[in-house]
Coordinates of C-alpha atoms and ligand atoms in Angstrom, one line a residue:
M1 CA 0.0 0.0 0.0
S2 CA 1.3 3.5 -0.7
L3 CA 2.0 5.8 2.1
L4 CA 0.6 8.8 0.2
S5 CA -1.9 8.7 -2.5
A6 CA -3.5 11.6 -4.4
R7 CA -6.3 11.2 -6.9
N8 CA -7.4 14.2 -8.9
L9 CA -6.0 16.8 -6.5
R10 CA -7.1 20.3 -7.3
T11 CA -6.0 23.4 -5.5
R12 CA -7.3 26.7 -6.6
F13 CA -6.8 30.3 -5.5
A14 CA -9.4 33.0 -5.7
T15 CA -7.7 36.1 -7.2
D16 CA -8.8 39.3 -8.8
R17 CA -7.7 37.8 -12.1
G18 CA -10.1 35.0 -11.6
E19 CA -9.7 31.5 -10.1
V20 CA -6.0 30.3 -10.5
R21 CA -5.8 26.5 -11.0
A22 CA -2.4 26.1 -9.3
V23 CA -2.9 22.3 -9.1
D24 CA -5.2 21.0 -11.7
G25 CA -6.0 17.3 -11.4
V26 CA -2.9 15.7 -10.0
S27 CA -2.7 12.0 -9.2
F28 CA 0.3 10.1 -7.8
D29 CA 1.3 7.5 -5.3
L30 CA 4.3 7.4 -3.0
A31 CA 5.5 4.1 -1.6
E32 CA 7.3 3.5 1.7
G33 CA 11.0 4.4 1.4
E34 CA 10.5 5.9 -2.1
I35 CA 12.0 9.2 -3.3
L36 CA 9.7 11.0 -5.7
G37 CA 10.9 14.0 -7.5
L38 CA 8.7 16.9 -8.6
V39 CA 10.2 18.9 -11.3
G40 CA 9.1 21.8 -13.5
E41 CA 9.7 25.5 -14.1
S42 CA 8.7 28.1 -11.6
G43 CA 5.0 28.4 -11.2
S44 CA 4.2 24.9 -12.3
G45 CA 2.5 24.0 -9.1
K46 CA 5.2 22.0 -7.2
S47 CA 5.0 23.9 -4.0
V48 CA 1.3 24.1 -3.9
T49 CA 1.1 20.3 -4.4
A50 CA 3.4 19.9 -1.4
L51 CA 1.5 22.5 0.7
S52 CA -1.8 20.8 -0.2
V53 CA -0.5 17.4 1.1
M54 CA 0.6 19.2 4.3
R55 CA -2.7 21.1 4.4
L56 CA -0.6 24.3 4.6
V57 CA -2.3 26.2 1.8
P58 CA -3.9 29.4 3.1
E59 CA -7.6 28.9 2.9
P60 CA -9.0 31.3 1.8
P61 CA -7.8 32.4 -0.8
G62 CA -6.9 28.7 -1.5
R63 CA -9.2 25.8 -1.7
I64 CA -8.1 22.2 -1.8
A65 CA -10.3 19.5 -3.4
A66 CA -9.5 15.9 -4.4
D67 CA -11.3 12.7 -5.3
S68 CA -9.1 11.4 -2.5
L69 CA -5.9 12.4 -0.7
T70 CA -4.8 9.7 1.7
F71 CA -1.8 9.5 4.1
D72 CA -1.3 6.0 5.5
G73 CA -4.9 5.2 4.6
T74 CA -6.4 8.3 6.3
E75 CA -8.3 10.9 4.2
I76 CA -6.3 14.0 4.9
L77 CA -8.9 16.5 3.7
A78 CA -11.4 15.1 6.2
L79 CA -9.2 15.8 9.2
S80 CA -9.7 18.8 11.6
E81 CA -6.9 21.4 11.8
A82 CA -6.0 20.0 15.3
Q83 CA -5.6 16.5 13.9
M84 CA -3.6 17.8 11.0
R85 CA -1.3 19.6 13.3
E86 CA -0.7 16.4 15.2
I87 CA 0.3 14.6 11.9
R88 CA 2.5 17.5 10.9
G89 CA 4.4 17.3 14.1
S90 CA 4.8 13.5 14.1
S91 CA 4.5 11.9 10.7
M92 CA 5.0 14.5 8.0
A93 CA 7.7 17.2 7.9
M94 CA 8.7 19.8 5.3
I95 CA 11.9 21.7 4.7
F96 CA 11.9 24.9 2.6
Q97 CA 14.5 26.7 0.5
D98 CA 15.3 29.4 3.0
P99 CA 16.2 28.1 6.5
M100 CA 16.5 31.7 7.8
R101 CA 12.8 32.1 7.3
S102 CA 12.0 29.0 9.3
L103 CA 14.5 29.3 12.1
N104 CA 13.9 31.8 14.9
P105 CA 16.9 34.2 14.9
V106 CA 16.7 35.0 18.7
L107 CA 16.6 31.4 19.9
T108 CA 19.6 29.1 20.0
I109 CA 19.8 26.1 17.7
G110 CA 19.6 23.8 20.8
R111 CA 16.5 25.5 22.1
Q112 CA 14.7 25.2 18.7
L113 CA 15.5 21.5 18.5
T114 CA 14.7 20.6 22.1
E115 CA 11.4 22.6 21.9
V116 CA 10.1 20.4 19.1
L117 CA 11.2 17.2 20.9
R118 CA 9.6 18.3 24.2
R119 CA 6.4 19.3 22.6
H120 CA 5.9 16.5 20.1
Q121 CA 7.9 13.6 21.6
K122 CA 7.0 14.6 25.1
M123 CA 10.7 14.3 26.1
D124 CA 12.0 15.8 29.3
G125 CA 14.8 18.4 29.2
T126 CA 17.7 15.9 29.5
A127 CA 16.4 13.4 27.0
A128 CA 15.6 16.2 24.5
R129 CA 19.1 17.6 24.8
R130 CA 20.6 14.2 24.3
R131 CA 18.4 13.6 21.2
A132 CA 19.2 17.1 19.8
I133 CA 22.9 16.3 19.9
E134 CA 22.3 12.9 18.2
L135 CA 20.2 14.6 15.5
L136 CA 22.9 17.3 14.8
E137 CA 25.5 14.6 14.5
M138 CA 23.3 12.6 12.2
V139 CA 23.0 15.6 9.8
G140 CA 26.8 16.0 9.9
I141 CA 27.3 19.0 12.2
P142 CA 30.6 18.6 13.9
M143 CA 31.0 19.4 17.6
A144 CA 27.3 19.1 18.0
E145 CA 27.2 19.5 21.7
K146 CA 29.0 22.9 21.6
R147 CA 26.8 24.0 18.7
L148 CA 23.6 23.7 20.7
A149 CA 24.4 27.1 22.2
A150 CA 24.8 28.8 18.8
Y151 CA 22.3 31.1 17.2
P152 CA 21.2 30.7 13.6
H153 CA 23.3 33.6 12.3
Q154 CA 26.4 32.0 13.6
F155 CA 25.9 29.1 11.1
S156 CA 26.6 29.1 7.4
G157 CA 23.7 28.6 5.0
G158 CA 24.6 24.9 4.5
M159 CA 24.7 24.4 8.3
R160 CA 21.4 26.1 8.8
Q161 CA 19.8 23.9 6.2
R162 CA 21.2 20.9 8.0
V163 CA 19.7 22.2 11.2
M164 CA 16.3 22.5 9.5
I165 CA 16.7 18.9 8.3
A166 CA 17.5 17.9 11.9
I167 CA 14.4 19.6 13.1
A168 CA 12.3 18.0 10.4
L169 CA 13.7 14.6 11.3
S170 CA 13.3 15.1 15.0
C171 CA 9.8 13.6 14.9
N172 CA 10.9 10.6 12.8
P173 CA 8.5 11.6 10.0
R174 CA 7.3 8.9 7.6
L175 CA 7.1 11.5 4.9
L176 CA 9.7 14.2 4.3
I177 CA 9.0 16.9 1.8
A178 CA 11.9 19.0 0.7
D179 CA 11.0 22.1 -1.4
E180 CA 14.0 23.5 -3.2
A181 CA 15.8 22.6 0.0
T182 CA 19.3 22.7 -1.5
T183 CA 18.8 25.2 -4.3
A184 CA 20.5 28.0 -2.5
L185 CA 23.5 25.9 -1.4
D186 CA 26.7 25.3 -3.2
V187 CA 27.1 22.0 -5.0
T188 CA 29.3 20.3 -2.4
I189 CA 26.9 20.8 0.4
Q190 CA 24.0 20.0 -1.9
A191 CA 25.7 16.7 -2.6
Q192 CA 26.2 16.0 1.1
I193 CA 22.5 16.7 1.8
V194 CA 21.4 14.5 -1.0
E195 CA 23.6 11.7 0.5
L196 CA 22.0 12.3 3.8
V197 CA 18.5 11.9 2.4
K198 CA 19.4 8.7 0.6
Q199 CA 20.8 7.3 3.8
L200 CA 17.5 8.2 5.6
T201 CA 15.4 6.3 3.2
R202 CA 17.7 3.4 3.3
E203 CA 18.0 3.2 7.1
R204 CA 14.5 4.3 8.2
G205 CA 12.3 3.8 5.2
T206 CA 11.4 7.4 5.1
S207 CA 9.4 8.4 2.0
V208 CA 10.5 11.6 0.4
I209 CA 9.1 14.2 -2.0
W210 CA 12.0 16.1 -3.5
I211 CA 11.0 19.3 -5.2
S212 CA 13.5 20.9 -7.5
H213 CA 13.7 22.7 -10.8
D214 CA 17.1 21.1 -11.1
L215 CA 16.8 17.9 -13.1
G216 CA 20.4 17.0 -12.4
V217 CA 20.0 16.7 -8.6
V218 CA 16.7 14.8 -9.1
A219 CA 18.5 12.4 -11.5
G220 CA 21.0 11.6 -8.8
L221 CA 18.5 11.2 -5.9
C222 CA 15.0 10.1 -7.0
D223 CA 13.5 6.8 -7.8
R224 CA 10.8 8.3 -9.8
V225 CA 9.8 11.7 -11.2
N226 CA 6.7 13.7 -11.7
V227 CA 7.2 16.4 -14.3
M228 CA 4.8 19.2 -13.7
Y229 CA 3.5 21.9 -16.0
A230 CA 0.7 24.3 -15.6
G231 CA -0.5 22.5 -12.4
R232 CA -0.5 19.1 -14.0
V233 CA 1.7 16.0 -14.0
V234 CA 2.4 15.9 -17.7
E235 CA 4.8 12.9 -17.4
T236 CA 5.7 10.4 -14.7
S237 CA 8.4 7.8 -14.9
P238 CA 11.1 5.8 -13.1
I239 CA 14.2 8.0 -13.2
R240 CA 16.3 6.0 -15.7
D241 CA 13.5 5.6 -18.2
L242 CA 12.8 9.3 -18.1
F243 CA 16.3 10.3 -19.1
K244 CA 16.5 7.6 -21.7
H245 CA 13.1 8.0 -23.2
P246 CA 11.4 11.3 -22.4
R247 CA 7.8 11.1 -23.7
H248 CA 6.6 14.7 -23.3
G249 CA 7.6 17.7 -25.3
Y250 CA 8.0 19.6 -22.1
T251 CA 10.3 17.0 -20.5
L252 CA 12.3 17.2 -23.6
G253 CA 12.5 20.9 -23.3
L254 CA 13.5 20.8 -19.7
M255 CA 16.3 18.3 -20.5
G256 CA 17.5 20.7 -23.2
S257 CA 17.7 23.4 -20.6
T258 CA 19.5 21.4 -17.9
P259 CA 23.2 20.7 -17.5
R260 CA 24.0 17.2 -18.5
V261 CA 23.8 14.7 -15.6
D262 CA 27.0 12.9 -16.6
G263 CA 28.8 16.1 -15.7
M264 CA 29.5 17.2 -19.3
Q265 CA 28.3 20.7 -19.3
K266 CA 26.6 21.7 -22.5
R267 CA 25.1 25.0 -23.3
L268 CA 21.8 25.7 -21.6
T269 CA 18.9 26.2 -23.9
P270 CA 16.0 27.7 -21.9
I271 CA 12.5 26.8 -23.2
E272 CA 11.3 29.8 -25.1
G273 CA 8.0 31.5 -24.2
L274 CA 6.1 31.6 -20.9
P275 CA 3.8 29.2 -19.1
P276 CA 0.1 29.8 -19.6
N277 CA -2.1 31.9 -17.4
L278 CA -3.5 29.5 -14.9
A279 CA -6.7 31.5 -14.5
E280 CA -7.7 30.6 -18.1
P281 CA -9.1 27.2 -18.8
Q282 CA -6.9 25.0 -21.0
T283 CA -8.6 23.1 -23.7
L284 CA -5.6 21.9 -25.7
C285 CA -2.2 20.8 -24.3
P286 CA -1.0 23.7 -22.1
F287 CA 2.5 23.4 -23.5
L288 CA 1.5 23.6 -27.1
P289 CA 2.5 27.2 -27.8
R290 CA 6.1 26.4 -26.6
C291 CA 6.5 22.9 -27.9
R292 CA 9.1 22.0 -30.5
V293 CA 7.8 18.6 -31.2
S294 CA 4.0 19.3 -31.6
I295 CA 2.1 17.6 -34.4
E296 CA -1.1 18.5 -36.1
A297 CA -3.3 16.5 -33.7
C298 CA -2.0 18.7 -30.8
R299 CA -3.9 21.6 -32.4
Q300 CA -7.1 19.7 -32.7
R301 CA -7.8 17.8 -29.4
P302 CA -6.6 17.7 -25.9
P303 CA -3.9 15.0 -25.3
E304 CA -4.8 11.9 -23.3
R305 CA -2.5 10.2 -20.8
R306 CA -0.7 7.3 -22.5
S307 CA 1.4 4.5 -21.1
F308 CA 4.9 3.9 -22.2
G309 CA 6.0 1.0 -20.0
P310 CA 5.9 0.2 -16.3
G311 CA 5.1 3.3 -14.2
H312 CA 5.7 5.6 -17.2
T313 CA 2.9 7.7 -18.6
A314 CA 2.8 11.0 -20.4
V315 CA 0.0 13.3 -21.5
C316 CA 1.4 14.0 -25.0
L317 CA 0.3 13.3 -28.5
A318 CA 3.7 13.6 -30.2
E319 CA 5.6 10.4 -31.0
L320 CA 8.9 10.8 -29.3
G321 CA 11.2 8.0 -30.5
T322 CA 10.8 4.4 -29.5
Ligands
ADP401 P1 6.2 26.2 -8.2 O1 6.5 25.8 -6.8 O2 6.2 25.1 -9.2 O3 7.2 27.3 -8.6 P2 3.8 27.1 -7.1 O4 3.2 25.9 -6.6 O5 4.4 28.0 -6.0 O6 4.8 26.9 -8.2 O7 2.6 28.0 -7.8 C1 1.7 27.5 -8.7 C2 0.8 28.6 -9.1 O8 0.0 29.0 -7.9 C3 1.5 29.9 -9.5 O9 0.8 30.5 -10.6 C4 1.3 30.8 -8.3 O10 1.2 32.2 -8.7 C5 -0.1 30.4 -7.7 N1 -0.2 30.6 -6.3 C6 0.6 30.0 -5.3 N2 0.2 30.5 -4.1 C7 -0.8 31.4 -4.3 C8 -1.6 32.2 -3.5 N3 -1.5 32.2 -2.1 N4 -2.5 33.0 -4.1 C9 -2.7 33.0 -5.4 N5 -2.0 32.3 -6.2 C10 -1.0 31.5 -5.7
MG402 MG1 8.0 26.4 -5.5

């Protein structure tokens, strides 16, 4: 059974430009210990998908609906805010791009960690302190015991992100969502954090949703990828298959605009044009105006989801290789 399952997830925002369909009919499953990547350009609905799962979308102006959205068999959208808070503190955790925004600048690192442990794990002061040191060591912070007394500004960006990860892991979550968590970090630290996440899934069976616009990082980390465009999953595939046989014009475009994963840097070719206005209903493929491989049929009817092998589907009419 999957830990997380979304069927026809739709998250919309009421704006003065009309109703923005930020997430427009997204379905996916996440197994225990699986690392799922969400990729796509800015504005494609990655963050709102994650926030919907955590029920952290501001409502209003947001509104989350789904045929079903279950976590460990429980219908998330049916839970009260109090029940949801309980789950967020114990089974689901999320880390964001900017740790400075999530850490409290006037409290020590130790205090912020132990507070979570005391509140959610009901630990006493001594146990919480011991566990805080363990967690900091686990995320690779040297001299952890001494560092408990430090304030966030005394840490480098990479260290702060590790602290955020330690806080996220303090409740032993079954689901960890990382939203552009390493985007602001230099590549060496990024690689270390990626290793840490892999280790977690291996050792604890943690399930991970890894959000990034960087296809290279996703290639090195994820088991499977959902490619998002205009609030939809336009392609989903096991990682190797996606790079060998992309089946959507958008995925192809993204790959053309990403440094090669084998380390050979080639020139970046950004996808020309802009994503569609999400307040306007899409009747044809939303990527059509920017697509380099579109065919006549794309201008005549909306594409249907087609299967291209185990776990690999794409919503594209073009025939991209074999
Ligand atoms: P991504 O994370 O892929 O860059 P987001 O999920 O943040 O994209 O955003 C998807 C769409 O939802 C964007 O068009 C964004 O402007 C819109 N959106 C996100 N949050 C809000 C909000 N609070 N109010 C109105 N629109 C929003
Ligand atoms: Mg985002």
